[in-house]
Amino acid sequence: MDESARPIDHLLRIMARLRDPQSGCPWDLEQDFSTIAPYTIEEAYEVADAIDRNDLDALKDELGDLLLQVVFHAQMAGEQGAFGFDDVAAAISDKMVRRHPHVFGDASFADAEEQTVNWEAIKRAEREAAGEADRSALAGISRGLPEWQRAVKLQSRAARTGFDWPGPEPVIAKLHEEIEEVRAEFARGDVAGNRARLQDEIGDLLFVAANLARHAKVDVGAALRHANHKFERRFRAMEQLAEAAGTPLPTLTLEQQDAYWDQAKRIERGLAD
């Protein structure tokens, strides 16, 4: 193997070797697009996590892991005679040039908003050229997105037609309304037998919460990651406090656990007893 080649060429050859039917890795040879897809999604989230932590060393590693996913998919497609890595790179290059006529052509836009409108028009033309008959404002939103991300995209597209609340206050009012509807479903009792209705109402609640984040210009995924990190940090602090007191967390009542939770929050805020 030519170690002097560009790193991407070296990586492509490594992937081809891993998938070699005679001398490759058994695990890599067993994979297909559907089995690798979850890893691709996971690696994208790990990139986002490194960015969220502002850890550039980790970001370098995670971007490499994500690049490996692209190379893996391209290798499998190449084995089927569908396309290769160069085709992937060429397609995205062509797309970026096509969608930036103000950079690579003679077009000009007054501001970013006008450029975004043009971007969507180009995407719509691309779908029509590909034979897509769907003319809805919601056309082209992938069903493979995480559902919270798809919710925000659906809402944003609808908002471009004028179908949107004018600000956060009516969204907050709607959020309270949805909470009451969830409360009403729980009040019926028989949670197991009422699961379909609960799923429907909780789905509405989450959809409105995503809309509130959109109005606040807050990324839902980043907000939820922050909440997850905060919960994990405080819960681990609870465990340590309980262990230090000789009272492991599982042996405590909920009220006693809550007291440790409050103590962990005070310590985090610099207000320790």
Short mmCIF file of C-alpha atoms in Angstrom, two decimals:
data_model
loop_
_atom_site.label_atom_id
_atom_site.label_comp_id
_atom_site.label_asym_id
_atom_site.label_seq_id
_atom_site.Cartn_x
_atom_site.Cartn_y
_atom_site.Cartn_z
CA MET A 1 0.00 0.00 0.00
CA ASP A 2 1.38 3.39 -1.06
CA GLU A 3 1.68 5.35 2.18
CA SER A 4 2.60 8.50 0.23
CA ALA A 5 -0.84 8.75 -1.36
CA ARG A 6 -3.40 11.29 -0.21
CA PRO A 7 -5.02 10.24 3.09
CA ILE A 8 -8.43 9.86 1.40
CA ASP A 9 -6.95 7.47 -1.19
CA HIS A 10 -5.34 5.48 1.63
CA LEU A 11 -8.70 5.30 3.42
CA LEU A 12 -10.48 4.14 0.25
CA ARG A 13 -7.95 1.33 -0.18
CA ILE A 14 -8.32 0.31 3.47
CA MET A 15 -12.09 0.07 3.02
CA ALA A 16 -11.71 -1.95 -0.17
CA ARG A 17 -9.35 -4.33 1.68
CA LEU A 18 -11.80 -4.72 4.55
CA ARG A 19 -14.51 -5.68 2.05
CA ASP A 20 -12.31 -8.03 0.00
CA PRO A 21 -14.28 -11.31 -0.32
CA GLN A 22 -11.15 -13.47 0.10
CA SER A 23 -9.04 -11.62 2.67
CA GLY A 24 -11.36 -9.02 4.19
CA CYS A 25 -12.84 -8.67 7.66
CA PRO A 26 -15.78 -11.04 8.29
CA TRP A 27 -17.76 -8.36 10.14
CA ASP A 28 -17.29 -5.76 7.40
CA LEU A 29 -18.24 -8.30 4.75
CA GLU A 30 -21.52 -9.09 6.51
CA GLN A 31 -22.71 -5.48 6.42
CA ASP A 32 -25.09 -3.80 3.98
CA PHE A 33 -26.62 -0.32 3.67
CA SER A 34 -29.33 -1.01 6.23
CA THR A 35 -27.00 -2.40 8.88
CA ILE A 36 -24.49 0.44 8.49
CA ALA A 37 -27.13 3.22 8.48
CA PRO A 38 -27.56 3.24 12.31
CA TYR A 39 -23.80 3.69 12.72
CA THR A 40 -23.86 6.57 10.26
CA ILE A 41 -26.56 8.31 12.29
CA GLU A 42 -24.71 7.61 15.55
CA GLU A 43 -21.46 9.07 14.19
CA ALA A 44 -23.26 12.25 13.07
CA TYR A 45 -24.55 12.69 16.61
CA GLU A 46 -21.07 12.14 18.02
CA VAL A 47 -19.80 14.93 15.75
CA ALA A 48 -22.52 17.18 17.17
CA ASP A 49 -21.56 16.16 20.71
CA ALA A 50 -17.89 17.06 20.13
CA ILE A 51 -18.96 20.44 18.78
CA ASP A 52 -21.26 20.95 21.77
CA ARG A 53 -18.31 20.23 24.10
CA ASN A 54 -16.01 22.47 22.04
CA ASP A 55 -13.53 19.58 21.92
CA LEU A 56 -11.62 20.03 18.66
CA ASP A 57 -9.44 16.96 19.17
CA ALA A 58 -12.57 14.85 19.57
CA LEU A 59 -14.16 16.62 16.61
CA LYS A 60 -11.23 15.60 14.39
CA ASP A 61 -11.68 11.97 15.44
CA GLU A 62 -15.47 12.02 15.10
CA LEU A 63 -15.32 13.62 11.64
CA GLY A 64 -12.98 10.80 10.64
CA ASP A 65 -15.48 8.25 11.93
CA LEU A 66 -18.24 9.98 9.97
CA LEU A 67 -16.09 10.06 6.82
CA LEU A 68 -15.54 6.33 7.23
CA GLN A 69 -19.30 5.86 7.05
CA VAL A 70 -19.43 7.70 3.70
CA VAL A 71 -16.53 5.59 2.41
CA PHE A 72 -18.23 2.39 3.63
CA HIS A 73 -21.49 3.19 1.82
CA ALA A 74 -19.62 4.22 -1.34
CA GLN A 75 -17.60 0.98 -1.29
CA MET A 76 -20.75 -1.14 -1.05
CA ALA A 77 -22.39 0.84 -3.84
CA GLY A 78 -19.29 0.43 -5.99
CA GLU A 79 -19.39 -3.33 -5.48
CA GLN A 80 -22.91 -3.26 -6.97
CA GLY A 81 -21.82 -1.09 -9.88
CA ALA A 82 -24.08 1.74 -8.72
CA PHE A 83 -21.61 4.52 -7.88
CA GLY A 84 -18.30 5.12 -6.15
CA PHE A 85 -16.74 7.64 -3.80
CA ASP A 86 -15.66 9.91 -6.66
CA ASP A 87 -19.28 10.00 -7.87
CA VAL A 88 -20.42 11.05 -4.39
CA ALA A 89 -17.83 13.84 -4.26
CA ALA A 90 -18.66 14.99 -7.81
CA ALA A 91 -22.40 15.03 -7.10
CA ILE A 92 -22.11 17.19 -4.00
CA SER A 93 -19.64 19.51 -5.76
CA ASP A 94 -22.05 19.99 -8.66
CA LYS A 95 -24.91 20.58 -6.24
CA MET A 96 -23.03 23.24 -4.27
CA VAL A 97 -22.10 25.13 -7.44
CA ARG A 98 -25.67 24.86 -8.75
CA ARG A 99 -27.21 26.07 -5.49
CA HIS A 100 -24.83 29.03 -5.08
CA PRO A 101 -25.33 31.05 -8.29
CA HIS A 102 -24.43 34.21 -6.33
CA VAL A 103 -20.95 32.77 -5.67
CA PHE A 104 -20.26 30.74 -8.81
CA GLY A 105 -22.45 32.70 -11.23
CA ASP A 106 -23.91 36.14 -11.89
CA ALA A 107 -26.86 36.06 -9.49
CA SER A 108 -27.11 38.46 -6.55
CA PHE A 109 -29.37 38.58 -3.51
CA ALA A 110 -30.22 41.40 -1.13
CA ASP A 111 -29.75 39.30 2.00
CA ALA A 112 -29.55 35.78 3.42
CA GLU A 113 -33.35 35.47 3.51
CA GLU A 114 -33.64 36.15 -0.22
CA GLN A 115 -30.83 33.70 -0.88
CA THR A 116 -32.65 31.04 1.17
CA VAL A 117 -35.81 31.53 -0.90
CA ASN A 118 -33.74 31.02 -4.06
CA TRP A 119 -32.08 27.94 -2.53
CA GLU A 120 -35.51 26.37 -1.98
CA ALA A 121 -36.55 27.28 -5.54
CA ILE A 122 -33.47 25.53 -6.91
CA LYS A 123 -34.18 22.45 -4.80
CA ARG A 124 -37.77 22.43 -6.05
CA ALA A 125 -36.57 22.63 -9.65
CA GLU A 126 -34.17 19.75 -9.00
CA ARG A 127 -37.01 17.59 -7.67
CA GLU A 128 -39.18 18.42 -10.69
CA ALA A 129 -36.30 17.62 -13.05
CA ALA A 130 -35.97 14.26 -11.33
CA GLY A 131 -39.64 13.57 -12.09
CA GLU A 132 -41.07 14.22 -8.63
CA ALA A 133 -44.73 15.16 -8.97
CA ASP A 134 -45.26 16.39 -5.39
CA ARG A 135 -45.80 20.18 -5.58
CA SER A 136 -46.55 20.66 -1.88
CA ALA A 137 -44.61 23.21 0.14
CA LEU A 138 -43.65 20.21 2.29
CA ALA A 139 -42.20 18.19 -0.60
CA GLY A 140 -38.71 16.82 -0.22
CA ILE A 141 -38.55 16.67 3.57
CA SER A 142 -36.90 13.34 4.28
CA ARG A 143 -38.75 10.75 6.32
CA GLY A 144 -35.38 9.45 7.48
CA LEU A 145 -34.70 12.48 9.68
CA PRO A 146 -34.97 12.26 13.46
CA GLU A 147 -38.61 13.07 14.12
CA TRP A 148 -37.86 16.22 16.16
CA GLN A 149 -35.82 17.56 13.24
CA ARG A 150 -38.52 16.63 10.75
CA ALA A 151 -41.12 18.41 12.90
CA VAL A 152 -39.12 21.65 12.78
CA LYS A 153 -38.60 21.35 9.01
CA LEU A 154 -42.32 20.76 8.44
CA GLN A 155 -43.16 23.80 10.58
CA SER A 156 -40.56 25.99 8.85
CA ARG A 157 -41.80 25.05 5.38
CA ALA A 158 -45.41 25.71 6.38
CA ALA A 159 -44.36 29.06 7.85
CA ARG A 160 -43.02 30.15 4.45
CA THR A 161 -46.59 30.03 3.14
CA GLY A 162 -47.74 32.24 6.04
CA PHE A 163 -49.15 29.35 8.08
CA ASP A 164 -47.48 30.16 11.39
CA TRP A 165 -48.16 31.73 14.76
CA PRO A 166 -47.03 35.37 14.89
CA GLY A 167 -44.80 34.85 17.94
CA PRO A 168 -44.05 32.65 20.97
CA GLU A 169 -47.04 33.65 23.14
CA PRO A 170 -49.72 31.77 21.17
CA VAL A 171 -47.35 28.80 20.95
CA ILE A 172 -46.99 28.79 24.73
CA ALA A 173 -50.79 28.99 25.05
CA LYS A 174 -51.09 26.00 22.70
CA LEU A 175 -48.48 24.15 24.76
CA HIS A 176 -50.62 24.60 27.88
CA GLU A 177 -53.65 23.38 25.93
CA GLU A 178 -51.81 20.24 24.83
CA ILE A 179 -50.62 19.57 28.40
CA GLU A 180 -54.22 19.69 29.60
CA GLU A 181 -55.26 17.25 26.88
CA VAL A 182 -52.52 14.84 27.98
CA ARG A 183 -53.66 15.29 31.58
CA ALA A 184 -57.24 14.46 30.54
CA GLU A 185 -56.11 11.25 28.86
CA PHE A 186 -54.25 10.13 32.00
CA ALA A 187 -57.34 10.97 34.07
CA ARG A 188 -59.33 8.41 32.11
CA GLY A 189 -57.30 5.67 33.80
CA ASP A 190 -56.36 2.41 32.08
CA VAL A 191 -53.13 3.78 30.68
CA ALA A 192 -52.34 0.49 28.90
CA GLY A 193 -55.72 0.43 27.16
CA ASN A 194 -55.53 4.12 26.32
CA ARG A 195 -52.02 4.07 24.89
CA ALA A 196 -53.02 5.05 21.36
CA ARG A 197 -54.75 8.21 22.57
CA LEU A 198 -51.87 9.04 24.89
CA GLN A 199 -49.40 8.59 22.04
CA ASP A 200 -51.48 10.94 19.89
CA GLU A 201 -51.75 13.65 22.55
CA ILE A 202 -48.13 13.39 23.70
CA GLY A 203 -47.09 13.60 20.05
CA ASP A 204 -49.06 16.85 19.72
CA LEU A 205 -47.37 18.15 22.88
CA LEU A 206 -43.89 17.38 21.56
CA PHE A 207 -44.72 18.88 18.17
CA VAL A 208 -45.76 22.16 19.79
CA ALA A 209 -42.66 22.13 22.02
CA ALA A 210 -40.53 21.81 18.87
CA ASN A 211 -42.42 24.75 17.39
CA LEU A 212 -41.69 26.83 20.50
CA ALA A 213 -37.98 26.07 20.08
CA ARG A 214 -38.21 27.16 16.45
CA HIS A 215 -39.77 30.48 17.45
CA ALA A 216 -36.96 30.93 19.99
CA LYS A 217 -34.41 30.06 17.26
CA VAL A 218 -33.15 27.29 19.54
CA ASP A 219 -31.99 24.02 18.00
CA VAL A 220 -34.18 21.29 19.47
CA GLY A 221 -31.43 18.68 19.33
CA ALA A 222 -28.90 20.95 21.03
CA ALA A 223 -31.44 21.90 23.71
CA LEU A 224 -32.26 18.26 24.41
CA ARG A 225 -28.57 17.30 24.46
CA HIS A 226 -27.99 20.09 27.00
CA ALA A 227 -30.89 18.82 29.12
CA ASN A 228 -29.58 15.25 28.91
CA HIS A 229 -26.09 16.34 29.94
CA LYS A 230 -27.49 18.36 32.83
CA PHE A 231 -29.64 15.46 34.05
CA GLU A 232 -26.74 13.01 33.81
CA ARG A 233 -24.37 15.36 35.62
CA ARG A 234 -26.80 15.97 38.49
CA PHE A 235 -27.85 12.33 38.77
CA ARG A 236 -24.24 11.19 39.00
CA ALA A 237 -23.68 13.85 41.69
CA MET A 238 -26.70 12.45 43.59
CA GLU A 239 -25.21 8.97 43.48
CA GLN A 240 -21.89 10.24 44.83
CA LEU A 241 -23.56 12.19 47.63
CA ALA A 242 -25.63 9.19 48.66
CA GLU A 243 -22.63 6.84 48.54
CA ALA A 244 -20.58 9.28 50.63
CA ALA A 245 -23.33 9.27 53.25
CA GLY A 246 -23.41 5.46 53.28
CA THR A 247 -26.93 5.37 51.84
CA PRO A 248 -26.88 3.98 48.27
CA LEU A 249 -29.49 5.68 46.10
CA PRO A 250 -31.67 2.59 45.41
CA THR A 251 -32.22 2.13 49.17
CA LEU A 252 -33.75 5.60 49.59
CA THR A 253 -37.31 6.80 49.27
CA LEU A 254 -38.20 9.19 46.45
CA GLU A 255 -38.38 12.06 48.96
CA GLN A 256 -34.86 11.27 50.21
CA GLN A 257 -33.59 11.03 46.64
CA ASP A 258 -35.19 14.40 45.85
CA ALA A 259 -33.29 15.91 48.77
CA TYR A 260 -30.00 14.70 47.23
CA TRP A 261 -31.13 16.04 43.84
CA ASP A 262 -31.71 19.48 45.35
CA GLN A 263 -28.34 19.29 47.11
CA ALA A 264 -26.62 18.37 43.82
CA LYS A 265 -28.25 21.38 42.15
CA ARG A 266 -27.12 23.70 44.96
CA ILE A 267 -23.55 22.39 44.72
CA GLU A 268 -23.58 22.87 40.95
CA ARG A 269 -24.71 26.47 41.40
CA GLY A 270 -22.07 27.12 44.03
CA LEU A 271 -24.64 27.24 46.83
CA ALA A 272 -23.53 24.22 48.83
CA ASP A 273 -24.82 23.92 52.38
#
